[in-house]
PDB file of C-alpha atoms in Angstrom:
ATOM      1  CA  MET A   1      -0.004   0.002  -0.120  1.00 44.00           C
ATOM      2  CA  SER A   2       1.420   3.278  -0.984  1.00 44.00           C
ATOM      3  CA  LEU A   3       0.014   6.394   0.732  1.00 53.00           C
ATOM      4  CA  HIS A   4       1.355   9.927   0.333  1.00 49.00           C
ATOM      5  CA  PRO A   5       1.355  12.413   3.155  1.00 50.00           C
ATOM      6  CA  LEU A   6      -1.831  14.532   2.940  1.00 51.00           C
ATOM      7  CA  PRO A   7      -1.797  18.332   2.662  1.00 50.00           C
ATOM      8  CA  LYS A   8      -1.860  20.377   5.790  1.00 51.00           C
ATOM      9  CA  TYR A   9      -5.260  20.523   7.080  1.00 47.00           C
ATOM     10  CA  THR A  10      -6.406  22.176  10.415  1.00 41.00           C
ATOM     11  CA  PRO A  11      -5.835  20.842  12.826  1.00 56.00           C
ATOM     12  CA  ALA A  12      -2.700  19.080  11.514  1.00 77.00           C
ATOM     13  CA  LEU A  13      -2.240  15.314  12.257  1.00 93.00           C
ATOM     14  CA  ARG A  14       1.399  15.880  13.168  1.00 94.00           C
ATOM     15  CA  GLY A  15       1.803  15.574  17.052  1.00 95.00           C
ATOM     16  CA  ARG A  16      -1.867  14.351  17.537  1.00 96.00           C
ATOM     17  CA  ARG A  17      -2.119  11.722  20.317  1.00 98.00           C
ATOM     18  CA  VAL A  18      -4.520   9.085  18.975  1.00 98.00           C
ATOM     19  CA  LEU A  19      -6.037   6.015  20.608  1.00 98.00           C
ATOM     20  CA  ILE A  20      -7.490   3.291  18.275  1.00 98.00           C
ATOM     21  CA  THR A  21      -9.415   0.255  19.303  1.00 98.00           C
ATOM     22  CA  GLY A  22      -9.723  -2.857  17.268  1.00 96.00           C
ATOM     23  CA  ALA A  23      -6.176  -2.214  16.000  1.00 96.00           C
ATOM     24  CA  ALA A  24      -4.664  -5.807  15.594  1.00 95.00           C
ATOM     25  CA  ARG A  25      -5.426  -5.861  11.923  1.00 92.00           C
ATOM     26  CA  GLY A  26      -7.749  -4.587   9.290  1.00 92.00           C
ATOM     27  CA  ILE A  27      -8.476  -1.020   9.049  1.00 93.00           C
ATOM     28  CA  GLY A  28      -7.559  -0.335  12.618  1.00 95.00           C
ATOM     29  CA  ALA A  29      -4.018  -1.411  12.053  1.00 96.00           C
ATOM     30  CA  ALA A  30      -3.944   0.325   8.688  1.00 95.00           C
ATOM     31  CA  THR A  31      -5.096   3.560  10.379  1.00 96.00           C
ATOM     32  CA  ALA A  32      -2.350   3.251  13.076  1.00 97.00           C
ATOM     33  CA  ASP A  33       0.257   2.988  10.247  1.00 96.00           C
ATOM     34  CA  LEU A  34      -1.198   5.920   8.261  1.00 95.00           C
ATOM     35  CA  LEU A  35      -1.465   8.357  11.188  1.00 96.00           C
ATOM     36  CA  THR A  36       2.065   7.434  12.416  1.00 95.00           C
ATOM     37  CA  ALA A  37       3.270   8.231   8.856  1.00 93.00           C
ATOM     38  CA  HIS A  38       1.590  11.783   9.203  1.00 94.00           C
ATOM     39  CA  GLY A  39       3.547  12.353  12.424  1.00 94.00           C
ATOM     40  CA  ALA A  40       0.781  11.290  14.939  1.00 96.00           C
ATOM     41  CA  ARG A  41       1.487   9.523  18.132  1.00 97.00           C
ATOM     42  CA  VAL A  42      -0.610   6.438  18.429  1.00 98.00           C
ATOM     43  CA  ALA A  43      -1.787   4.002  21.060  1.00 98.00           C
ATOM     44  CA  VAL A  44      -3.537   0.751  20.053  1.00 98.00           C
ATOM     45  CA  MET A  45      -5.970  -1.520  21.926  1.00 98.00           C
ATOM     46  CA  GLY A  46      -7.401  -4.923  20.721  1.00 95.00           C
ATOM     47  CA  LEU A  47      -7.379  -8.554  20.829  1.00 93.00           C
ATOM     48  CA  GLU A  48      -4.895 -11.025  19.152  1.00 93.00           C
ATOM     49  CA  PRO A  49      -1.763  -9.797  21.250  1.00 95.00           C
ATOM     50  CA  ASP A  50       0.743 -11.151  18.795  1.00 96.00           C
ATOM     51  CA  LEU A  51      -0.678  -9.211  15.862  1.00 96.00           C
ATOM     52  CA  LEU A  52      -1.242  -6.048  18.068  1.00 97.00           C
ATOM     53  CA  ALA A  53       2.280  -6.240  19.370  1.00 97.00           C
ATOM     54  CA  GLY A  54       3.484  -6.123  15.740  1.00 97.00           C
ATOM     55  CA  VAL A  55       1.318  -2.999  14.926  1.00 97.00           C
ATOM     56  CA  ALA A  56       2.581  -1.354  18.154  1.00 98.00           C
ATOM     57  CA  ALA A  57       6.317  -2.207  17.347  1.00 98.00           C
ATOM     58  CA  ARG A  58       6.228  -0.729  13.896  1.00 97.00           C
ATOM     59  CA  ASN A  59       4.514   2.405  15.135  1.00 97.00           C
ATOM     60  CA  ASN A  60       6.534   2.761  18.291  1.00 97.00           C
ATOM     61  CA  ALA A  61       3.169   2.800  20.015  1.00 98.00           C
ATOM     62  CA  PRO A  62       2.065   1.866  23.602  1.00 98.00           C
ATOM     63  CA  TRP A  63      -0.560  -1.008  23.443  1.00 98.00           C
ATOM     64  CA  ARG A  64      -2.995  -3.091  25.703  1.00 98.00           C
ATOM     65  CA  GLU A  65      -4.707  -6.317  24.951  1.00 97.00           C
ATOM     66  CA  CYS A  66      -8.280  -5.483  25.707  1.00 96.00           C
ATOM     67  CA  ASP A  67     -11.786  -6.822  25.290  1.00 96.00           C
ATOM     68  CA  VAL A  68     -13.827  -3.775  24.620  1.00 97.00           C
ATOM     69  CA  ALA A  69     -16.915  -5.543  25.871  1.00 97.00           C
ATOM     70  CA  ASP A  70     -15.436  -5.450  29.426  1.00 97.00           C
ATOM     71  CA  PRO A  71     -16.067  -2.044  30.741  1.00 98.00           C
ATOM     72  CA  GLY A  72     -13.416  -2.357  33.625  1.00 98.00           C
ATOM     73  CA  ALA A  73     -10.808  -3.439  31.182  1.00 98.00           C
ATOM     74  CA  VAL A  74     -11.441  -0.587  28.809  1.00 98.00           C
ATOM     75  CA  ASP A  75     -11.352   1.921  31.669  1.00 98.00           C
ATOM     76  CA  ARG A  76      -7.991   0.530  32.832  1.00 98.00           C
ATOM     77  CA  ALA A  77      -6.510   0.333  29.225  1.00 98.00           C
ATOM     78  CA  VAL A  78      -7.642   3.829  28.341  1.00 98.00           C
ATOM     79  CA  GLU A  79      -6.216   5.350  31.457  1.00 98.00           C
ATOM     80  CA  ASP A  80      -2.776   3.526  31.021  1.00 98.00           C
ATOM     81  CA  LEU A  81      -2.409   4.398  27.317  1.00 98.00           C
ATOM     82  CA  VAL A  82      -3.540   8.049  27.880  1.00 98.00           C
ATOM     83  CA  THR A  83      -0.899   8.306  30.599  1.00 98.00           C
ATOM     84  CA  GLU A  84       1.829   6.822  28.291  1.00 98.00           C
ATOM     85  CA  LEU A  85       0.832   9.278  25.480  1.00 98.00           C
ATOM     86  CA  GLY A  86       0.733  12.270  27.828  1.00 97.00           C
ATOM     87  CA  GLY A  87      -2.770  13.157  26.998  1.00 98.00           C
ATOM     88  CA  LEU A  88      -5.284  12.449  24.263  1.00 98.00           C
ATOM     89  CA  ASP A  89      -6.457  14.336  21.223  1.00 98.00           C
ATOM     90  CA  VAL A  90      -8.272  11.733  19.154  1.00 98.00           C
ATOM     91  CA  VAL A  91     -10.139   8.403  19.945  1.00 98.00           C
ATOM     92  CA  ILE A  92     -11.161   6.042  17.250  1.00 98.00           C
ATOM     93  CA  ALA A  93     -13.679   3.547  18.513  1.00 98.00           C
ATOM     94  CA  ASN A  94     -13.085   1.055  15.737  1.00 97.00           C
ATOM     95  CA  ALA A  95     -13.453  -2.404  17.234  1.00 96.00           C
ATOM     96  CA  GLY A  96     -16.311  -4.471  16.045  1.00 95.00           C
ATOM     97  CA  ILE A  97     -17.542  -8.012  15.007  1.00 94.00           C
ATOM     98  CA  ALA A  98     -19.759  -9.296  12.294  1.00 93.00           C
ATOM     99  CA  LYS A  99     -21.797 -12.441  11.585  1.00 92.00           C
ATOM    100  CA  GLN A 100     -24.868 -13.343   9.626  1.00 91.00           C
ATOM    101  CA  LEU A 101     -28.005 -13.765  11.539  1.00 94.00           C
ATOM    102  CA  PRO A 102     -31.601 -14.711  10.157  1.00 95.00           C
ATOM    103  CA  LEU A 103     -33.821 -12.878  12.663  1.00 96.00           C
ATOM    104  CA  ILE A 104     -36.138 -15.815  12.749  1.00 95.00           C
ATOM    105  CA  GLY A 105     -34.555 -19.091  13.660  1.00 95.00           C
ATOM    106  CA  GLY A 106     -30.968 -17.851  13.650  1.00 94.00           C
ATOM    107  CA  GLN A 107     -28.168 -18.986  16.051  1.00 93.00           C
ATOM    108  CA  PRO A 108     -29.003 -17.837  19.832  1.00 94.00           C
ATOM    109  CA  GLY A 109     -26.482 -15.217  21.195  1.00 94.00           C
ATOM    110  CA  VAL A 110     -25.511 -13.598  17.900  1.00 94.00           C
ATOM    111  CA  MET A 111     -27.541 -10.497  18.314  1.00 97.00           C
ATOM    112  CA  GLU A 112     -26.394 -10.241  21.937  1.00 96.00           C
ATOM    113  CA  ALA A 113     -22.745 -10.591  20.980  1.00 95.00           C
ATOM    114  CA  HIS A 114     -23.051  -7.783  18.409  1.00 96.00           C
ATOM    115  CA  LEU A 115     -24.578  -5.400  20.830  1.00 98.00           C
ATOM    116  CA  ARG A 116     -22.112  -6.348  23.538  1.00 97.00           C
ATOM    117  CA  VAL A 117     -18.990  -5.771  21.217  1.00 97.00           C
ATOM    118  CA  ASN A 118     -20.156  -3.284  18.721  1.00 97.00           C
ATOM    119  CA  THR A 119     -22.534  -1.132  20.682  1.00 98.00           C
ATOM    120  CA  LEU A 120     -21.482  -1.364  24.230  1.00 98.00           C
ATOM    121  CA  GLY A 121     -17.744  -1.671  23.221  1.00 98.00           C
ATOM    122  CA  THR A 122     -18.063   1.696  21.448  1.00 98.00           C
ATOM    123  CA  PHE A 123     -19.900   3.321  24.510  1.00 98.00           C
ATOM    124  CA  TYR A 124     -17.297   2.005  26.969  1.00 98.00           C
ATOM    125  CA  THR A 125     -14.472   3.385  24.770  1.00 98.00           C
ATOM    126  CA  LEU A 126     -16.055   6.868  24.264  1.00 98.00           C
ATOM    127  CA  ARG A 127     -17.039   7.059  27.869  1.00 98.00           C
ATOM    128  CA  ALA A 128     -13.515   6.319  29.107  1.00 98.00           C
ATOM    129  CA  ALA A 129     -11.743   8.371  26.545  1.00 98.00           C
ATOM    130  CA  GLY A 130     -14.299  11.227  26.550  1.00 98.00           C
ATOM    131  CA  PRO A 131     -12.962  13.232  29.343  1.00 98.00           C
ATOM    132  CA  HIS A 132      -9.419  13.143  27.739  1.00 98.00           C
ATOM    133  CA  ILE A 133     -10.486  14.519  24.380  1.00 98.00           C
ATOM    134  CA  SER A 134     -12.923  17.127  25.846  1.00 98.00           C
ATOM    135  CA  HIS A 135     -10.880  20.122  24.847  1.00 98.00           C
ATOM    136  CA  PRO A 136     -10.915  22.656  21.825  1.00 97.00           C
ATOM    137  CA  SER A 137      -8.854  20.313  19.595  1.00 96.00           C
ATOM    138  CA  GLY A 138     -10.310  17.083  20.714  1.00 98.00           C
ATOM    139  CA  TYR A 139     -12.063  14.547  18.477  1.00 98.00           C
ATOM    140  CA  ALA A 140     -13.908  11.209  18.918  1.00 98.00           C
ATOM    141  CA  LEU A 141     -14.703   9.018  15.929  1.00 98.00           C
ATOM    142  CA  ALA A 142     -17.443   6.321  16.363  1.00 98.00           C
ATOM    143  CA  THR A 143     -17.182   3.603  13.563  1.00 97.00           C
ATOM    144  CA  ALA A 144     -20.730   2.734  12.414  1.00 96.00           C
ATOM    145  CA  SER A 145     -21.272   1.442   8.854  1.00 94.00           C
ATOM    146  CA  LEU A 146     -23.411   2.010   5.971  1.00 94.00           C
ATOM    147  CA  GLY A 147     -25.058  -1.119   7.372  1.00 93.00           C
ATOM    148  CA  GLY A 148     -26.288   0.969  10.334  1.00 95.00           C
ATOM    149  CA  ALA A 149     -28.176   3.267   8.043  1.00 96.00           C
ATOM    150  CA  VAL A 150     -29.372   0.921   5.209  1.00 95.00           C
ATOM    151  CA  HIS A 151     -30.425  -2.624   6.179  1.00 95.00           C
ATOM    152  CA  VAL A 152     -30.260  -5.812   4.154  1.00 93.00           C
ATOM    153  CA  PRO A 153     -31.110  -9.510   4.903  1.00 94.00           C
ATOM    154  CA  LEU A 154     -28.782 -11.592   7.149  1.00 93.00           C
ATOM    155  CA  LEU A 155     -27.145  -8.588   8.603  1.00 92.00           C
ATOM    156  CA  GLY A 156     -29.850  -7.653  11.113  1.00 95.00           C
ATOM    157  CA  ALA A 157     -27.611  -8.043  14.134  1.00 96.00           C
ATOM    158  CA  TYR A 158     -24.717  -6.101  12.619  1.00 95.00           C
ATOM    159  CA  SER A 159     -26.944  -3.333  11.436  1.00 96.00           C
ATOM    160  CA  ALA A 160     -28.842  -2.980  14.726  1.00 98.00           C
ATOM    161  CA  SER A 161     -25.547  -2.627  16.565  1.00 98.00           C
ATOM    162  CA  LYS A 162     -24.143  -0.179  14.148  1.00 97.00           C
ATOM    163  CA  ALA A 163     -27.322   1.995  14.203  1.00 98.00           C
ATOM    164  CA  ALA A 164     -26.892   2.196  17.856  1.00 98.00           C
ATOM    165  CA  VAL A 165     -23.332   3.243  17.374  1.00 98.00           C
ATOM    166  CA  GLU A 166     -24.481   6.031  15.151  1.00 98.00           C
ATOM    167  CA  ALA A 167     -26.866   7.237  17.848  1.00 98.00           C
ATOM    168  CA  ILE A 168     -23.986   7.088  20.378  1.00 98.00           C
ATOM    169  CA  GLY A 169     -21.877   9.287  18.309  1.00 98.00           C
ATOM    170  CA  ASN A 170     -24.746  11.675  17.482  1.00 98.00           C
ATOM    171  CA  THR A 171     -25.577  12.089  21.127  1.00 98.00           C
ATOM    172  CA  LEU A 172     -21.999  12.585  22.301  1.00 98.00           C
ATOM    173  CA  ARG A 173     -21.439  15.240  19.693  1.00 98.00           C
ATOM    174  CA  GLN A 174     -24.099  17.305  21.382  1.00 98.00           C
ATOM    175  CA  GLU A 175     -23.046  16.581  24.974  1.00 98.00           C
ATOM    176  CA  ILE A 176     -19.401  17.278  24.342  1.00 98.00           C
ATOM    177  CA  ARG A 177     -19.886  20.580  22.254  1.00 98.00           C
ATOM    178  CA  PRO A 178     -19.391  22.983  25.220  1.00 98.00           C
ATOM    179  CA  SER A 179     -15.723  21.673  25.519  1.00 98.00           C
ATOM    180  CA  GLY A 180     -14.890  22.414  21.924  1.00 98.00           C
ATOM    181  CA  ALA A 181     -14.332  18.804  21.041  1.00 98.00           C
ATOM    182  CA  LYS A 182     -16.011  17.401  17.935  1.00 98.00           C
ATOM    183  CA  VAL A 183     -17.367  13.918  17.212  1.00 98.00           C
ATOM    184  CA  GLY A 184     -17.651  12.073  13.902  1.00 98.00           C
ATOM    185  CA  VAL A 185     -19.473   8.975  12.780  1.00 98.00           C
ATOM    186  CA  ALA A 186     -17.847   6.822  10.202  1.00 97.00           C
ATOM    187  CA  TYR A 187     -19.981   4.884   7.589  1.00 96.00           C
ATOM    188  CA  TYR A 188     -18.102   2.441   5.305  1.00 92.00           C
ATOM    189  CA  SER A 189     -19.570   0.067   2.716  1.00 89.00           C
ATOM    190  CA  GLU A 190     -17.687  -3.123   1.981  1.00 82.00           C
ATOM    191  CA  LEU A 191     -13.842  -2.349   2.095  1.00 81.00           C
ATOM    192  CA  GLU A 192     -11.170  -4.810   1.282  1.00 73.00           C
ATOM    193  CA  THR A 193     -10.468  -5.946   4.944  1.00 63.00           C
ATOM    194  CA  ASP A 194     -10.636  -9.194   6.908  1.00 63.00           C
ATOM    195  CA  MET A 195     -14.204  -8.351   8.155  1.00 61.00           C
ATOM    196  CA  THR A 196     -15.627  -8.126   4.584  1.00 58.00           C
ATOM    197  CA  GLU A 197     -13.818 -11.226   3.457  1.00 60.00           C
ATOM    198  CA  ARG A 198     -14.861 -13.258   6.381  1.00 57.00           C
ATOM    199  CA  GLY A 199     -18.386 -11.862   6.724  1.00 55.00           C
ATOM    200  CA  PHE A 200     -19.441 -12.681   3.154  1.00 58.00           C
ATOM    201  CA  ALA A 201     -17.496 -16.050   2.865  1.00 70.00           C
ATOM    202  CA  THR A 202     -20.531 -17.995   3.684  1.00 83.00           C
ATOM    203  CA  LYS A 203     -22.751 -20.349   1.780  1.00 84.00           C
ATOM    204  CA  ALA A 204     -25.879 -18.285   2.696  1.00 82.00           C
ATOM    205  CA  GLY A 205     -24.175 -14.949   1.695  1.00 79.00           C
ATOM    206  CA  GLU A 206     -22.963 -16.199  -1.636  1.00 82.00           C
ATOM    207  CA  LYS A 207     -26.375 -17.706  -2.417  1.00 81.00           C
ATOM    208  CA  LEU A 208     -28.063 -14.351  -1.417  1.00 82.00           C
ATOM    209  CA  THR A 209     -25.783 -12.115  -3.574  1.00 74.00           C
ATOM    210  CA  GLY A 210     -24.885 -14.506  -6.294  1.00 68.00           C
ATOM    211  CA  GLY A 211     -21.357 -15.031  -5.177  1.00 57.00           C
ATOM    212  CA  GLY A 212     -20.427 -11.516  -4.717  1.00 54.00           C
ATOM    213  CA  THR A 213     -21.117  -8.800  -1.997  1.00 55.00           C
ATOM    214  CA  VAL A 214     -24.004  -6.464  -1.442  1.00 55.00           C
ATOM    215  CA  SER A 215     -22.409  -3.362  -3.182  1.00 58.00           C
ATOM    216  CA  GLY A 216     -18.982  -4.663  -4.314  1.00 68.00           C
ATOM    217  CA  VAL A 217     -15.632  -4.382  -2.368  1.00 75.00           C
ATOM    218  CA  ALA A 218     -13.723  -1.205  -2.573  1.00 79.00           C
ATOM    219  CA  PRO A 219      -9.918  -1.084  -1.760  1.00 86.00           C
ATOM    220  CA  ILE A 220      -9.030  -0.344   1.782  1.00 86.00           C
ATOM    221  CA  GLU A 221      -7.192   2.830   0.591  1.00 91.00           C
ATOM    222  CA  ALA A 222     -10.589   4.329  -0.030  1.00 88.00           C
ATOM    223  CA  GLY A 223     -11.361   4.205   3.685  1.00 90.00           C
ATOM    224  CA  LEU A 224      -7.954   5.347   4.736  1.00 93.00           C
ATOM    225  CA  ARG A 225      -8.112   8.377   2.471  1.00 92.00           C
ATOM    226  CA  ALA A 226     -11.503   9.400   3.920  1.00 94.00           C
ATOM    227  CA  LEU A 227     -10.115   8.759   7.395  1.00 95.00           C
ATOM    228  CA  GLU A 228      -6.978  10.957   6.966  1.00 93.00           C
ATOM    229  CA  ARG A 229      -9.133  13.788   5.747  1.00 93.00           C
ATOM    230  CA  GLY A 230     -11.846  13.421   8.226  1.00 96.00           C
ATOM    231  CA  ILE A 231      -9.708  13.113  11.309  1.00 96.00           C
ATOM    232  CA  ALA A 232      -7.545  15.990  10.188  1.00 95.00           C
ATOM    233  CA  ARG A 233     -10.734  18.124   9.781  1.00 95.00           C
ATOM    234  CA  ARG A 234     -12.559  16.607  12.751  1.00 96.00           C
ATOM    235  CA  SER A 235     -15.464  15.828  10.381  1.00 97.00           C
ATOM    236  CA  ARG A 236     -18.920  15.254  11.458  1.00 97.00           C
ATOM    237  CA  ARG A 237     -19.318  12.364   8.962  1.00 97.00           C
ATOM    238  CA  ILE A 238     -16.725  10.197   7.359  1.00 97.00           C
ATOM    239  CA  THR A 239     -17.837   7.952   4.406  1.00 96.00           C
ATOM    240  CA  ALA A 240     -16.136   5.550   2.052  1.00 93.00           C
ATOM    241  CA  PRO A 241     -16.074   4.816  -0.823  1.00 92.00           C
ATOM    242  CA  ALA A 242     -17.217   7.993  -2.348  1.00 92.00           C
ATOM    243  CA  TRP A 243     -20.693   6.895  -3.331  1.00 94.00           C
ATOM    244  CA  VAL A 244     -21.618   6.310   0.197  1.00 95.00           C
ATOM    245  CA  ALA A 245     -21.581  10.217   0.974  1.00 96.00           C
ATOM    246  CA  PRO A 246     -25.069  10.778  -0.765  1.00 96.00           C
ATOM    247  CA  VAL A 247     -26.614   7.467   0.321  1.00 96.00           C
ATOM    248  CA  VAL A 248     -26.308   8.251   4.053  1.00 97.00           C
ATOM    249  CA  PRO A 249     -28.752  11.279   4.006  1.00 96.00           C
ATOM    250  CA  LEU A 250     -30.909   9.542   1.577  1.00 97.00           C
ATOM    251  CA  ARG A 251     -31.074   6.393   3.477  1.00 96.00           C
ATOM    252  CA  HIS A 252     -34.828   6.079   3.404  1.00 97.00           C
ATOM    253  CA  VAL A 253     -34.965   6.098  -0.253  1.00 97.00           C
ATOM    254  CA  ALA A 254     -31.916   3.690  -0.478  1.00 95.00           C
ATOM    255  CA  GLN A 255     -33.827   1.398   1.869  1.00 95.00           C
ATOM    256  CA  ARG A 256     -36.902   1.336  -0.288  1.00 97.00           C
ATOM    257  CA  VAL A 257     -34.809   0.581  -3.394  1.00 95.00           C
ATOM    258  CA  ILE A 258     -33.226  -2.397  -1.639  1.00 92.00           C
ATOM    259  CA  GLU A 259     -36.651  -3.631  -0.342  1.00 93.00           C
ATOM    260  CA  LEU A 260     -37.990  -3.593  -4.015  1.00 95.00           C
ATOM    261  CA  LYS A 261     -34.958  -5.371  -5.470  1.00 90.00           C
ATOM    262  CA  PRO A 262     -35.911  -8.966  -6.350  1.00 90.00           C
ATOM    263  CA  LEU A 263     -34.134 -11.610  -4.345  1.00 89.00           C
ATOM    264  CA  PRO A 264     -35.216 -14.939  -5.824  1.00 88.00           C
ATOM    265  CA  ASP A 265     -32.872 -16.939  -3.637  1.00 87.00           C
ATOM    266  CA  LEU A 266     -33.877 -15.204  -0.288  1.00 90.00           C
ATOM    267  CA  GLU A 267     -35.807 -18.029   1.338  1.00 89.00           C
ATOM    268  CA  GLU A 268     -33.175 -20.581   0.471  1.00 90.00           C
ATOM    269  CA  SER A 269     -30.390 -18.247   1.674  1.00 89.00           C
ATOM    270  CA  LEU A 270     -32.137 -17.851   5.060  1.00 90.00           C
ATOM    271  CA  GLU A 271     -32.653 -21.525   5.446  1.00 90.00           C
ATOM    272  CA  ILE A 272     -29.016 -22.189   4.774  1.00 90.00           C
ATOM    273  CA  ALA A 273     -28.052 -19.510   7.330  1.00 89.00           C
ATOM    274  CA  ARG A 274     -30.298 -21.123   9.984  1.00 92.00           C
ATOM    275  CA  THR A 275     -27.856 -24.214  10.124  1.00 90.00           C
ATOM    276  CA  GLU A 276     -24.712 -22.929   8.589  1.00 87.00           C
ATOM    277  CA  GLN A 277     -21.891 -23.032  11.304  1.00 85.00           C
ATOM    278  CA  ILE A 278     -19.549 -20.067  11.004  1.00 84.00           C
ATOM    279  CA  GLY A 279     -17.647 -17.918  13.307  1.00 84.00           C
ATOM    280  CA  TYR A 280     -17.208 -14.228  13.778  1.00 86.00           C
ATOM    281  CA  THR A 281     -14.567 -12.142  12.159  1.00 71.00           C
ATOM    282  CA  THR A 282     -11.870 -13.123  14.696  1.00 62.00           C
ATOM    283  CA  GLU A 283     -11.555 -14.889  17.970  1.00 69.00           C
ATOM    284  CA  GLN A 284     -12.180 -13.124  21.189  1.00 54.00           C
ATOM    285  CA  PRO A 285     -12.320 -14.110  24.969  1.00 69.00           C
ATOM    286  CA  SER A 286     -15.236 -16.481  25.468  1.00 64.00           C
ATOM    287  CA  THR A 287     -17.839 -15.547  28.056  1.00 47.00           C
ATOM    288  CA  GLY A 288     -20.092 -18.518  27.370  1.00 41.00           C
ATOM    289  CA  PRO A 289     -21.665 -20.359  24.528  1.00 36.00           C
ATOM    290  CA  ALA A 290     -23.365 -17.156  23.148  1.00 35.00           C
ATOM    291  CA  THR A 291     -19.965 -15.749  22.202  1.00 34.00           C
ATOM    292  CA  LEU A 292     -18.290 -18.930  20.958  1.00 31.00           C
ATOM    293  CA  GLY A 293     -16.074 -17.962  18.014  1.00 30.00           C
ATOM    294  CA  SER A 294     -16.721 -14.279  18.279  1.00 31.00           C
ATOM    295  CA  GLY A 295     -14.114 -11.747  17.353  1.00 35.00           C
ATOM    296  CA  GLU A 296     -13.095  -8.045  16.838  1.00 41.00           C
ATOM    297  CA  SER A 297     -11.990  -6.422  13.732  1.00 44.00           C
ATOM    298  CA  ALA A 298     -13.249  -3.670  11.333  1.00 45.00           C
TER     299      ALA A 298
END
């Protein structure tokens, strides 16, 4: 991946102290690399300690293995990393999981796992980091998804959890405004990451989409370019790829278009998904049968 330094925006990225969750791989790891290249000082949190340690090493970054669904662990990790950075300017709540779920007859615990990691994990992260970025140059980014705004079959759990992330980001933006800090919400369609590859590599998903994805996979660089601009500008909304930008405000029209699209294999896809045994995007600490095979990525 070849990325050139971005022009000087305000506030500049150089010297920004940035905390990123879900940074062991995928867009979280790539964002850490990118911001370091722009002169930011990053700290990383996530699972998969071997991978996370590698990201930290190449970015000279402090790191903590942390399950974002554990509020006490998040509080401790954030405090430790902020101390090591000497303060905090930007927090990116990026950690998340994905797994298909037919709402009727789907695997028990999948909805709960999404809400625990994607929604509560974002809340715990922003709650812990919020006081530290509550200053005139502070910025928080909640990673939602186009799936949180426009909803398709099999992704009900993911979409519900990401719609809640959007709500958390929009609410925090208002509550934190007196400090001068800003809050953004990120909306990505399918980017070329582990999450997209594993999330659609199912028999049910392939049957539903005809072997592809819902909207086609864009290069991860599209997301990274949007992130570098959005973080530098402390943008209210970050979207990638480019066609997502008009879809988010026109979500109700887009939703209707999707609902009217013929899906001749929908019933068969749902039936396959009810019995198909798949994991989440990466493994994470098991807290019982409901989270077996769950994981964190973005």
